[in-house]
Short mmCIF file of C-alpha atoms in Angstrom, two decimals:
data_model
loop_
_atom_site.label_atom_id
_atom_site.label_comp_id
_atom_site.label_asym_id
_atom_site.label_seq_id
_atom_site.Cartn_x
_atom_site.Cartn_y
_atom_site.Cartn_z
CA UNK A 56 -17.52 -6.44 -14.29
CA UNK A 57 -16.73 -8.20 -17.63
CA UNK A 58 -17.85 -11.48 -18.74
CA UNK A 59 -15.89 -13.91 -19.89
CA UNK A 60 -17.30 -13.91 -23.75
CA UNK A 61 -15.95 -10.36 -23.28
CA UNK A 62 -12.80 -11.34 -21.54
CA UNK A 63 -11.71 -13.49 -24.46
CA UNK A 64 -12.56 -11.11 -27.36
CA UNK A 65 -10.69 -8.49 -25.82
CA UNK A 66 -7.66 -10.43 -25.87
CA UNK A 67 -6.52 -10.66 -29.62
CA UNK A 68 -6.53 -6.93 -29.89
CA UNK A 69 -4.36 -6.64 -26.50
CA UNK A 70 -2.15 -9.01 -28.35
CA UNK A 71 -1.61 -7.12 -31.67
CA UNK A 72 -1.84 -4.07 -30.27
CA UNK A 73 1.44 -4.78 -27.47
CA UNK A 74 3.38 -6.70 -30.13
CA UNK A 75 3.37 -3.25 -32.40
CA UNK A 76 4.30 -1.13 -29.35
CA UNK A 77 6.37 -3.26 -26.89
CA UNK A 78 10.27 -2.92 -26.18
CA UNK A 79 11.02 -1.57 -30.13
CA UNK A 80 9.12 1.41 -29.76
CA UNK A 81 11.78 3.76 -29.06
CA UNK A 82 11.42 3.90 -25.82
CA UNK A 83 14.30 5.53 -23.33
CA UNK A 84 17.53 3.48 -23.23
CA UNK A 85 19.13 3.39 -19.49
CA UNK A 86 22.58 5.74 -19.28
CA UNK A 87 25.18 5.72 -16.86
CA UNK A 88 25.13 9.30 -14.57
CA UNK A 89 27.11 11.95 -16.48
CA UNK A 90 26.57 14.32 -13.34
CA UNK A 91 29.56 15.35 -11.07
CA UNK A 92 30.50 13.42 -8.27
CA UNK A 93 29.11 14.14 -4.67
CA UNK A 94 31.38 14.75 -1.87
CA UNK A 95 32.12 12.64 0.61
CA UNK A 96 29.15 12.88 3.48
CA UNK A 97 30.58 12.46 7.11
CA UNK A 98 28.22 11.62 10.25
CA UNK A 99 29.00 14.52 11.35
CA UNK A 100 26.50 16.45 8.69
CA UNK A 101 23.77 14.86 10.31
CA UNK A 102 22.37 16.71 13.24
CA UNK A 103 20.87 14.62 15.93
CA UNK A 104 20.93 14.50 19.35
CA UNK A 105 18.40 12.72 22.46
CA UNK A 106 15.04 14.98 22.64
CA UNK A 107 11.74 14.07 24.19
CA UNK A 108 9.22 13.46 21.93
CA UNK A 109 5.94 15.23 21.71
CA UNK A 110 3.01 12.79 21.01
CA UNK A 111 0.70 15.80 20.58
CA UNK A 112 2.31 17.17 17.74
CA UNK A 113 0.75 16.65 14.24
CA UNK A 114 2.92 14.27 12.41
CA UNK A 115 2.50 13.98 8.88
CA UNK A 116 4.01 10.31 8.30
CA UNK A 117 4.70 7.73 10.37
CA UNK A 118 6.83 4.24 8.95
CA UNK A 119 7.53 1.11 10.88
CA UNK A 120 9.75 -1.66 8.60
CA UNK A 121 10.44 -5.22 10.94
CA UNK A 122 12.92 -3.72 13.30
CA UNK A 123 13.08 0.42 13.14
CA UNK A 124 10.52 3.12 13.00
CA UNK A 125 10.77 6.84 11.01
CA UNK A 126 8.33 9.70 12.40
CA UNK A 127 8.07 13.18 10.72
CA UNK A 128 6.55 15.79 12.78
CA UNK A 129 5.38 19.05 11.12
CA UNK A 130 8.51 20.79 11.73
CA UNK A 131 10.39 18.65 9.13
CA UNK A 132 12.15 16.91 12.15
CA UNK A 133 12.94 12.63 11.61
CA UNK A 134 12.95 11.10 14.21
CA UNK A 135 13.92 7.38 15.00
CA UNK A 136 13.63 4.00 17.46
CA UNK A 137 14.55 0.21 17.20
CA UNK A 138 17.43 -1.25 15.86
CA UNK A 139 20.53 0.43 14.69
CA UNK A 140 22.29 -2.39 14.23
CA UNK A 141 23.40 -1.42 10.78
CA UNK A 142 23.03 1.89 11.42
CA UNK A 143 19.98 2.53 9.69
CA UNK A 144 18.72 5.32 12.05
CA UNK A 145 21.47 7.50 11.18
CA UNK A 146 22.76 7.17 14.52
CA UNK A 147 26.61 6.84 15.07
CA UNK A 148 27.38 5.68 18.36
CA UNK A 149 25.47 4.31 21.08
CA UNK A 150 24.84 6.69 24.05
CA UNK A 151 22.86 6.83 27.73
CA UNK A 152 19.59 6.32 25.69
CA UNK A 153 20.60 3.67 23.60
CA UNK A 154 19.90 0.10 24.91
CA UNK A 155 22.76 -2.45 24.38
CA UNK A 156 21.48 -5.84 23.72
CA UNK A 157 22.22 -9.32 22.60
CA UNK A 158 19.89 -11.61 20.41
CA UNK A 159 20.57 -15.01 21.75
CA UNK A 160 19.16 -18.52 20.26
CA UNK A 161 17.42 -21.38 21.64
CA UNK A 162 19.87 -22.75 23.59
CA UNK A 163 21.23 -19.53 25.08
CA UNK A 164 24.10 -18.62 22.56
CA UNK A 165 24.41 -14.60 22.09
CA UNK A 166 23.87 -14.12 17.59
CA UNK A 167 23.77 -10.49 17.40
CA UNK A 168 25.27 -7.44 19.73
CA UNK A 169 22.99 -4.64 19.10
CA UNK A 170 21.77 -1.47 19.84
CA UNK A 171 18.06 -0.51 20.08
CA UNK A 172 16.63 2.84 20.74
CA UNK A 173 13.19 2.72 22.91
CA UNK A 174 12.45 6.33 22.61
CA UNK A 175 12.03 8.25 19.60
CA UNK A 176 15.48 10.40 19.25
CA UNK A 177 15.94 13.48 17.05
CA UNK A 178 17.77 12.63 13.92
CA UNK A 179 17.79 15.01 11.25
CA UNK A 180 16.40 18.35 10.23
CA UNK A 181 14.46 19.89 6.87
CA UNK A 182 13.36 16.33 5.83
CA UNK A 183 10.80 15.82 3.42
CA UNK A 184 10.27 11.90 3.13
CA UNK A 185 11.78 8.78 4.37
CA UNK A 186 11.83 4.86 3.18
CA UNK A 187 13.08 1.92 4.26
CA UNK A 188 13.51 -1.98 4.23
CA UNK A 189 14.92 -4.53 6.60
CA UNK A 190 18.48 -2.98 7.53
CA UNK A 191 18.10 -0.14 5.02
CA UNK A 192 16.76 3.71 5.27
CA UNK A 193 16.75 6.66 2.74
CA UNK A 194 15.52 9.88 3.11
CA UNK A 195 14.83 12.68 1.30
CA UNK A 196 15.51 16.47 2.52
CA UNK A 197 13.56 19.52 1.54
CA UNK A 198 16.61 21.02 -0.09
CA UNK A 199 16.58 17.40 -2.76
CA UNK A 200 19.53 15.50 -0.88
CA UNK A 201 18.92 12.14 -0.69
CA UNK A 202 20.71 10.13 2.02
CA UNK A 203 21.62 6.48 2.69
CA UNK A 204 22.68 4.55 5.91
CA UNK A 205 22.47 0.66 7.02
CA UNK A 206 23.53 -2.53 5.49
CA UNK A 207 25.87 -2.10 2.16
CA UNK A 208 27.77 -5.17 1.75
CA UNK A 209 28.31 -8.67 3.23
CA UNK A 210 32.28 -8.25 3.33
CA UNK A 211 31.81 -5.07 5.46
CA UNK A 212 29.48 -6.39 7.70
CA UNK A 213 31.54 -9.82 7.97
CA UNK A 214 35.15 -7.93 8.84
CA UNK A 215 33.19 -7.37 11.75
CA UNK A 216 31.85 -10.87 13.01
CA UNK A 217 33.39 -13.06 14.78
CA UNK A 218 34.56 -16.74 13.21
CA UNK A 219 34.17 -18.21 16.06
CA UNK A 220 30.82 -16.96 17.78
CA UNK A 221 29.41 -15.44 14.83
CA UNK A 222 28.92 -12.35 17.03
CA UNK A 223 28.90 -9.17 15.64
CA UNK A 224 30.36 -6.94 17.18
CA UNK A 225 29.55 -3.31 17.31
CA UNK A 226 33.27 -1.65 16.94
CA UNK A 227 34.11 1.88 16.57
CA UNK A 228 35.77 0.54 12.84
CA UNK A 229 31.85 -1.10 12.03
CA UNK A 230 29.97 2.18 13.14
CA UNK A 231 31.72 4.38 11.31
CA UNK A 232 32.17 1.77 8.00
CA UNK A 233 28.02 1.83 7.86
CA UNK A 234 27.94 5.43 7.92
CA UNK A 235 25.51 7.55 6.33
CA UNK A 236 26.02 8.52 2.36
CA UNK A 237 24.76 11.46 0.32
CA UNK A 238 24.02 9.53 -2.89
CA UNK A 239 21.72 12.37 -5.13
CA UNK A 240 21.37 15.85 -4.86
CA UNK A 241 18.19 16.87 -6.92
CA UNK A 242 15.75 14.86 -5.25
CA UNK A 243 11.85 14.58 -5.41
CA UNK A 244 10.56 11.33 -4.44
CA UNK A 245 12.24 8.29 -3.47
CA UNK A 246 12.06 4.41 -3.43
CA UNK A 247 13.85 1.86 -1.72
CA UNK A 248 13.74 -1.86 -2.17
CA UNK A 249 16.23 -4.44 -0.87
CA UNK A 250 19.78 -2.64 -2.11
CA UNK A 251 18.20 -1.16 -5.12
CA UNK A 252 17.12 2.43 -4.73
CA UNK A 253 14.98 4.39 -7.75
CA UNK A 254 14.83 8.29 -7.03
CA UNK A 255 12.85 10.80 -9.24
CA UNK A 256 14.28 14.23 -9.55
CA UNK A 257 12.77 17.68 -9.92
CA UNK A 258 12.69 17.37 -13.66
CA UNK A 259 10.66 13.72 -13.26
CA UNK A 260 13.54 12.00 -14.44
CA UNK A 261 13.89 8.37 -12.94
CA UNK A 262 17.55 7.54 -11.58
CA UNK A 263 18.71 4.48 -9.89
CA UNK A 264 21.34 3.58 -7.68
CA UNK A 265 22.39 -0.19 -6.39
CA UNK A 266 24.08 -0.55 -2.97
CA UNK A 267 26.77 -3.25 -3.23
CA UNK A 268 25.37 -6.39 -2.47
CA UNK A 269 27.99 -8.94 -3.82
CA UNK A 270 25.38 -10.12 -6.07
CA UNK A 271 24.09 -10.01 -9.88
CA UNK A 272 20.24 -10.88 -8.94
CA UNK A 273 17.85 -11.10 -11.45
CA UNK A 274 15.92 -8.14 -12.49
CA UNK A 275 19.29 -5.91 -11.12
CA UNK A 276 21.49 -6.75 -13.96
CA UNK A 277 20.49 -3.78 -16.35
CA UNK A 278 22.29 -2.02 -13.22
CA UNK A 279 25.66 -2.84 -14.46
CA UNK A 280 27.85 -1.57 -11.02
CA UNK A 281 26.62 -0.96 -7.46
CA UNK A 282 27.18 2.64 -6.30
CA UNK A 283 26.79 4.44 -9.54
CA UNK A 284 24.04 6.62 -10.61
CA UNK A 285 22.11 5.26 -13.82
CA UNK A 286 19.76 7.64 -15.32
CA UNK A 287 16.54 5.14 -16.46
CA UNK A 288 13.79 7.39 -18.17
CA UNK A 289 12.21 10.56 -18.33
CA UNK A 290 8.83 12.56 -17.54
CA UNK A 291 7.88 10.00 -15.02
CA UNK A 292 4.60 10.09 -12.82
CA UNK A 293 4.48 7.16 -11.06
CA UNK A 294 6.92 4.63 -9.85
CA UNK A 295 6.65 0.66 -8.45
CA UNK A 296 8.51 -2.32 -8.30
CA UNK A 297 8.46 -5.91 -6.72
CA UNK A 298 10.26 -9.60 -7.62
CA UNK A 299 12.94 -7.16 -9.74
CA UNK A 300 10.10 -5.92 -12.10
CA UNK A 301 9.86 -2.04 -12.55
CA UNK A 302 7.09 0.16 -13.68
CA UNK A 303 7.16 3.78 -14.55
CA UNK A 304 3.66 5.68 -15.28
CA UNK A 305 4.50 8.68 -17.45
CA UNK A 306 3.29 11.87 -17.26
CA UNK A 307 1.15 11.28 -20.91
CA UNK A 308 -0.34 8.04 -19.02
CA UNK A 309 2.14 5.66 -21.00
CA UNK A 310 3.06 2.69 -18.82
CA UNK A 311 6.49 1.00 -18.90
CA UNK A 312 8.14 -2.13 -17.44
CA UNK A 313 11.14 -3.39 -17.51
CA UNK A 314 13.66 -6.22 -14.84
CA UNK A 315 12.21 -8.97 -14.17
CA UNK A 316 10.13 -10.63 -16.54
CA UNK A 317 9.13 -13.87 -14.78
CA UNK A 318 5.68 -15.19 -15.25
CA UNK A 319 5.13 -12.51 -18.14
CA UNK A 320 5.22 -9.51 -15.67
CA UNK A 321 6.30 -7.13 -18.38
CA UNK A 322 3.52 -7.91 -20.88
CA UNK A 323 5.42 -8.51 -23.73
CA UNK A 324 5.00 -12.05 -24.85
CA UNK A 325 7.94 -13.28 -22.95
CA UNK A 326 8.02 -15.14 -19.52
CA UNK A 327 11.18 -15.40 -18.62
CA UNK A 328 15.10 -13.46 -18.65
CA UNK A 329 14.83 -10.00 -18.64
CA UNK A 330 14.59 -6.52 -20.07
CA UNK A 331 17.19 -3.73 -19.56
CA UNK A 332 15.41 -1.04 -20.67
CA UNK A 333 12.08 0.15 -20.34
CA UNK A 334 9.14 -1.51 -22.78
CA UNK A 335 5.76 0.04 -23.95
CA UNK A 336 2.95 -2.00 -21.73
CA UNK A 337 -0.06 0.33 -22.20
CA UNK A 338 -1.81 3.52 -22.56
CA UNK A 339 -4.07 6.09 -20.60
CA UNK A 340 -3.05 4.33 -16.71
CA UNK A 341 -3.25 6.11 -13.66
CA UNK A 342 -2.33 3.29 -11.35
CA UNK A 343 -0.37 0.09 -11.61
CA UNK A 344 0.62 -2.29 -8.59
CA UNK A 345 2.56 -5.89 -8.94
CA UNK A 346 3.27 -8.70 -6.66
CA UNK A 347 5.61 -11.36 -6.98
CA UNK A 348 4.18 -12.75 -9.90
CA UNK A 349 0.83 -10.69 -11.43
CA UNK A 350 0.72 -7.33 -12.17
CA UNK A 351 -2.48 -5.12 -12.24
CA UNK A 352 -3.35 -1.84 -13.92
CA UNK A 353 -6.19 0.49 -13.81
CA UNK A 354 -6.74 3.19 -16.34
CA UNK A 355 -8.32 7.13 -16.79
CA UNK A 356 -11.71 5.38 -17.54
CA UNK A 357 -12.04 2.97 -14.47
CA UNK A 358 -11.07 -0.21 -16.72
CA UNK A 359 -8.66 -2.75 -14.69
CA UNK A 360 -5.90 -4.60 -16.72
CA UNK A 361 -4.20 -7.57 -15.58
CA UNK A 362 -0.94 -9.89 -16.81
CA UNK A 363 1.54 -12.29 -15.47
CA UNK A 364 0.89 -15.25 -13.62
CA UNK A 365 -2.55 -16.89 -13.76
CA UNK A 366 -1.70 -19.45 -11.05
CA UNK A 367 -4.63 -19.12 -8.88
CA UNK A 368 -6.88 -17.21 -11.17
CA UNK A 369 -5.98 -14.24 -9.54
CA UNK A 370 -6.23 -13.16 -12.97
CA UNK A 371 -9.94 -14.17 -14.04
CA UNK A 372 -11.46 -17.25 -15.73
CA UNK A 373 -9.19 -17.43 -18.71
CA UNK A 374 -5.97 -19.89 -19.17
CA UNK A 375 -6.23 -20.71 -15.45
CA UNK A 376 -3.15 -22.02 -14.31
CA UNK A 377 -1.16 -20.62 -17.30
CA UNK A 378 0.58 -17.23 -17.57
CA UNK A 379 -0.99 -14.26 -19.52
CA UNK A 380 1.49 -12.62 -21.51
CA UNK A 381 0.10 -9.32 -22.85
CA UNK A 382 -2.59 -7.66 -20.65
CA UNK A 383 -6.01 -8.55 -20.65
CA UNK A 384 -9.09 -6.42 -19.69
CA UNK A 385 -10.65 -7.57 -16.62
CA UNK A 386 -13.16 -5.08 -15.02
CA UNK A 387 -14.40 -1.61 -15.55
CA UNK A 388 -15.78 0.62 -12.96
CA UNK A 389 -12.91 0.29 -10.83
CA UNK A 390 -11.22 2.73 -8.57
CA UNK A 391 -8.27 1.08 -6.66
CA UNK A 392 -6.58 -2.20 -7.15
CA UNK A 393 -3.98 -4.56 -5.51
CA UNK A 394 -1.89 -7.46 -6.44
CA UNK A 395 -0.56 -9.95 -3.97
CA UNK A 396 0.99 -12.91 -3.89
CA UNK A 397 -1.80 -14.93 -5.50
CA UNK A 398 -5.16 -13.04 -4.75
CA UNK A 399 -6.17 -9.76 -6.59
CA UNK A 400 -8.46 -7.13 -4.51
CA UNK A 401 -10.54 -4.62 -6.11
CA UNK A 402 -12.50 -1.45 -4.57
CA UNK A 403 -14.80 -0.86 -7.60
CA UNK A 404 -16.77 2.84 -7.75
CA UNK A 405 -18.87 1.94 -5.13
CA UNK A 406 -16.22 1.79 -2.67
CA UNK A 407 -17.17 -2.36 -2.63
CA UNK A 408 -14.22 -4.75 -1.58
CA UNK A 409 -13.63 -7.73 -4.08
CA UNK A 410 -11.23 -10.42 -4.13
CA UNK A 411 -10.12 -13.32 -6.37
CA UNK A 412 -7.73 -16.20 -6.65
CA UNK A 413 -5.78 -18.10 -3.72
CA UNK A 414 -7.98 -18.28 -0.65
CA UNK A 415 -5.57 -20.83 1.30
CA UNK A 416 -5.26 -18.45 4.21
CA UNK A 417 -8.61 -16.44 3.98
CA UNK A 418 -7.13 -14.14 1.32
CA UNK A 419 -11.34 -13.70 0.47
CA UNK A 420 -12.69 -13.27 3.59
CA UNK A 421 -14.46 -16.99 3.78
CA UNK A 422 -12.83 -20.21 5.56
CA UNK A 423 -13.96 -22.36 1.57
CA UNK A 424 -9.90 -22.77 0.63
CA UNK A 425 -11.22 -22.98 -2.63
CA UNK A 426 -9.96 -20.85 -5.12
CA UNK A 427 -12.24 -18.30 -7.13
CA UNK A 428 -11.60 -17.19 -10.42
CA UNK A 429 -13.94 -14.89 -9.92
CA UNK A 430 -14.74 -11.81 -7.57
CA UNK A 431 -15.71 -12.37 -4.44
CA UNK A 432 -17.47 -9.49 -2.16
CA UNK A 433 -15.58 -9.24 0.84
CA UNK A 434 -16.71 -5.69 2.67
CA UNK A 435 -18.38 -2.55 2.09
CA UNK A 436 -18.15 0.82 2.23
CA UNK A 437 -13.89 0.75 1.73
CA UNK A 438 -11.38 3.79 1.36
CA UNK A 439 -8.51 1.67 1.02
CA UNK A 440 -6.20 -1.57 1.34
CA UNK A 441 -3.40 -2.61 3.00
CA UNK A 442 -1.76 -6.14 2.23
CA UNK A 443 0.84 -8.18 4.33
CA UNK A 444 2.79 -11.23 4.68
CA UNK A 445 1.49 -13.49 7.47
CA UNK A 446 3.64 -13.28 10.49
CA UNK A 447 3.01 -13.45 14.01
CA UNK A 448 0.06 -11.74 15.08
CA UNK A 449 -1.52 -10.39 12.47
CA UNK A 450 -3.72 -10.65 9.59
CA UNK A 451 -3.20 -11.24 5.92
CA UNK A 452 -4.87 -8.20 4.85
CA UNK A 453 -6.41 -5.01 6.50
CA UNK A 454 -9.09 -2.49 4.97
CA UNK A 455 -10.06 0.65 5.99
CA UNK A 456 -13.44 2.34 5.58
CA UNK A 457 -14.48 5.52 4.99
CA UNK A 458 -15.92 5.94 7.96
CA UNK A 459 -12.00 5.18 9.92
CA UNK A 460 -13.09 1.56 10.73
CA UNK A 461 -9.96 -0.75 10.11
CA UNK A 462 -11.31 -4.60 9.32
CA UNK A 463 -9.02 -7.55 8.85
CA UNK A 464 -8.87 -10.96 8.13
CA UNK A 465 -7.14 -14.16 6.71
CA UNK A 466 -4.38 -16.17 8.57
CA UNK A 467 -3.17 -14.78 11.75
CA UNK A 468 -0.06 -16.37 13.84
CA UNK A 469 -0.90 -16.27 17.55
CA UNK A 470 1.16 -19.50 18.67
CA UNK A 471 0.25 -21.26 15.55
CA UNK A 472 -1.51 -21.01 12.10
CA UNK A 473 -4.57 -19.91 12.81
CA UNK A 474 -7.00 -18.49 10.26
CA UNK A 475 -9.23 -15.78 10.99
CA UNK A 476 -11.54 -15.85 7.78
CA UNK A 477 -13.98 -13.32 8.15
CA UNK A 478 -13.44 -9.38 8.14
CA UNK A 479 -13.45 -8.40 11.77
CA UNK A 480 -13.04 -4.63 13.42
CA UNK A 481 -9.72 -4.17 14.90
CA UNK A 482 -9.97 -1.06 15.70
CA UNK A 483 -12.48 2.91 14.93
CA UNK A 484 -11.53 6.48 13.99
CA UNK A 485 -8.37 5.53 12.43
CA UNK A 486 -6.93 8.17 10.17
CA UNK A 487 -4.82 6.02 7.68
CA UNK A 488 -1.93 2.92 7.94
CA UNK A 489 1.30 3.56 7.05
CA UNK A 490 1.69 2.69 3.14
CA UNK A 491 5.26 1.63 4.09
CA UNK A 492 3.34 -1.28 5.79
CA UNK A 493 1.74 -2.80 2.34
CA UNK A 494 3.76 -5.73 1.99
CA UNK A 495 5.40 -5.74 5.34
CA UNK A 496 4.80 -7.90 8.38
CA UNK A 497 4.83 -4.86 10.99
CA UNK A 498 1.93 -2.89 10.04
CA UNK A 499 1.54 0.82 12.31
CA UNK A 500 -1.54 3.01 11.52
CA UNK A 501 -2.13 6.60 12.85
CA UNK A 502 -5.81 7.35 14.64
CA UNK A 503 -7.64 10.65 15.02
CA UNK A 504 -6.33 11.88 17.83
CA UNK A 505 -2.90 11.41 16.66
CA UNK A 506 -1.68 8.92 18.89
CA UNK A 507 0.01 5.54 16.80
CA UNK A 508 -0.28 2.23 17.10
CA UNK A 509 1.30 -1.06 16.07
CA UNK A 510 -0.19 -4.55 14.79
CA UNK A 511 1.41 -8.33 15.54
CA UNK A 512 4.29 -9.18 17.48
CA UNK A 513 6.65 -7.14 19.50
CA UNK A 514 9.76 -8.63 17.55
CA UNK A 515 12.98 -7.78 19.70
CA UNK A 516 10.92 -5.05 21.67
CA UNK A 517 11.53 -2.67 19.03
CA UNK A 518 8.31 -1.10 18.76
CA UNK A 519 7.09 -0.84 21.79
CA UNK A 520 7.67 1.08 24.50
CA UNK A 521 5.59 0.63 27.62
CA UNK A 522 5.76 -2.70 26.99
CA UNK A 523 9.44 -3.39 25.80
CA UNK A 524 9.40 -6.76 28.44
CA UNK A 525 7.64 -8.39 26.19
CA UNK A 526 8.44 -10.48 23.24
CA UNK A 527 5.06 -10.69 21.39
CA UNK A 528 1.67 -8.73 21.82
CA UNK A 529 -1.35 -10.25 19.83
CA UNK A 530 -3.62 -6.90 20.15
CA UNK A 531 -3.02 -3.54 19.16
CA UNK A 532 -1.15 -1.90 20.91
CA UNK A 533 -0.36 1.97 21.28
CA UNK A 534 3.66 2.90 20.79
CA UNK A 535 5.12 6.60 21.80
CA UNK A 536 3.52 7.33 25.02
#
């Protein structure tokens, strides 16, 4: 770990060396897409139709978001279950298997008309990846076409709501308005947050794409128009965003920001407004991950970086309560690192779990509330971390061993705030969570022997099956049998 003598020397040269190498450096400007037009995509390119599904089958990824699910078995084959309300599974109209429902409040008033699928149904063929948010999916097909359905614009989804009951109502004219769209053609990976979608193509160029949103939010405005293709940077090998802020690892082990620069989270001596193209942030990284206000880095030889908000001292001892404006050198020896919220978590070499900053809820594994500015052991013997918002049912953070023990810990929602401070086994011989669960409140993990299961609450009955009576199930529970 480093001291804080060493902390503060290091600092100076950050400084001067950022301020020589930030946003001037000739760095790649952003450029509207100069590539032809795509055709129009009709639902009917989409093959999909109602087909048991095989739990025994070796599925290679398996994402949950709050109210729809994505499986991809080893065929290539996507399949889907939940909510289609804005048509994010693909799905055009309902049929036999498709349960029509209506979200009612308190007092007995019918909010939504919906459509939720309670069996996994057969979407799409040859697909390679999927992602998704809230009312939002994107995948990615082995031949590079990347497609879009769900929620694209309040004034769509309001021509269909009633100004009287606020109902929505699931028309023909709505279905087919939220249809799917082929937005890219050249695909290789693919991100999606809120309406703004980042793809890389096979020539690790980095595109992005807004869906019309009917606003100019802040990080989004070097996007100048939703539903145009805007070519960012090149040679990119690694890709993450959060709060608007965007970071792009090249392939030379450059890092680059650019959005959102609230709380310093590009490193450039700012903290506030924003930068529309990318900036120099530092050299030799092979990780970077950001919250909504800190951003962390980790580099070739093990050392961790940090910048941004200082809040909670989720940053160290140094200018507590202050924001740190060009990164500073934290740690060395470390092999995986997460920002969230307030509280940083480290795995160092060792495969030991630290933690620093907020502890409100937990976040360190102890029941103190008082925040640490400096690492705190939480576990040993990790393989990796998975972070989420609290929400009913579940914990604020989850850790998985090497030996397929999942742990977790920090405030959990079972009627009311309750806080579960220390680590405690949930469940053994899982295989891995879904990554698409970092930073959202439906966690799903795989186990061993292939079968999935979810963590928290049962919102809607989306997720589970069996069990689709009730509203909210405070164990794990298994989904798909």
């Amino acid at each position: 770990m480093i001291t804080n003598q060493k902390f503060k020397s290091i600092l100076t040269a950050i400084i001067i060396i950022t301020f020589l190498t930030g946003c001037n450096a000739g760095t790649d400007i952003y450029t509207e897409s100069e590539k032809p037009q795509i055709e129009d995509f009709t639902i009917e390119d989409i093959e999909y139709e109602y087909e048991k599904f095989e739990i025994s089958d070796n599925h290679p990824l398996f994402i949950g978001a709050i109210g729809h699910a994505f499986i991809i078995d080893k065929y290539g084959i996507l399949w889907g279950y939940g909510s289609n309300r804005y048509g994010q599974l693909f799905l055009e109209y309902p049929d036999e298997h498709v349960l029509m429902n209506s979200i009612t409040d308190n007092f007995g008033r019918i909010l939504i008309e919906e459509m939720r699928y309670h069996e996994p149904v057969k979407i799409m063929q040859g697909v390679l990846n999927v992602a998704v948010s809230h009312s939002h999916s994107l995948v990615l097909k082995q031949n590079g076409e990347v497609i879009y359905s769900g929620y694209k614009s309040t004034d769509a989804y309001q021509r269909h709501v009633s100004m009287e009951t606020s109902i929505t109502y699931l028309t023909e004219e709505y279905i087919k308005e939220m249809k799917p769209q082929l937005i890219f053609t050249d695909g290789k990976e693919i991100f999606l947050k809120d309406t703004l979608i980042h793809i890389i193509d096979s020539e690790d160029t980095l595109w992005a794409y807004r869906l019309p949103d009917n606003n100019d939010r802040q990080g989004f405005n070097y996007i100048n128009r939703s539903e145009t293709l805007y070519k960012i940077t090149e040679s990119v090998e690694f890709f993450t965003m959060s709060n608007n802020a965007m970071y792009a690892i090249k392939k030379d082990g450059r890092l680059y920001g650019w959005g959102n620069n609230t709380y310093g989270l590009l490193g450039n001596g700012k903290s506030e407004g924003y930068e529309s193209k990318p900036c120099f942030i530092l050299d030799n990284i092979v990780h970077v991950d950001t919250s909504l206000n800190h951003t962390i880095a980790v580099d070739s030889d093990g050392n961790m970086w940090g910048w941004g908000s200082n809040s909670n001292g989720q940053l160290g001892p140094i200018d507590i309560n202050s924001d740190i404006l060009y990164p500073v050198l934290l740690h060395e020896n470390v092999k995986k690192a997460y920002a969230f919220e307030n509280t940083t978590y480290i795995i160092f070499k060792d495969n030991s779990l630290w933690g620093l900053g907020k502890n409100a809820r937990a976040e360190l594994g102890d029941d103190s509330k008082i925040v640490s500015a400096f690492p705190k052991k939480i576990l040993d013997n990790i393989f990796d971390m998975y972070l989420c918002p609290p929400a009913r049912g579940g914990f604020y953070a989850y850790a998985l061993s090497t030996d397929g023990v999942l742990f977790g810990w920090g405030q959990e929602y079972i009627g009311s705030y309750l806080v579960r401070p220390e680590p405690r086994i949930i469940d053994v011989d899982v295989l891995k969570m879904s990554r698409e669960s970092t930073h959202n409140i439906y966690p799903c993990y795989i186990k061993k022997d292939n079968t999935y299961w979810a963590l928290r609450g049962n919102p809607y009955y989306y997720f589970s099956i069996q069990n689709s009576s009730q509203h909210y199930i405070y164990d794990p529970y298994q989904i798909l049998v």
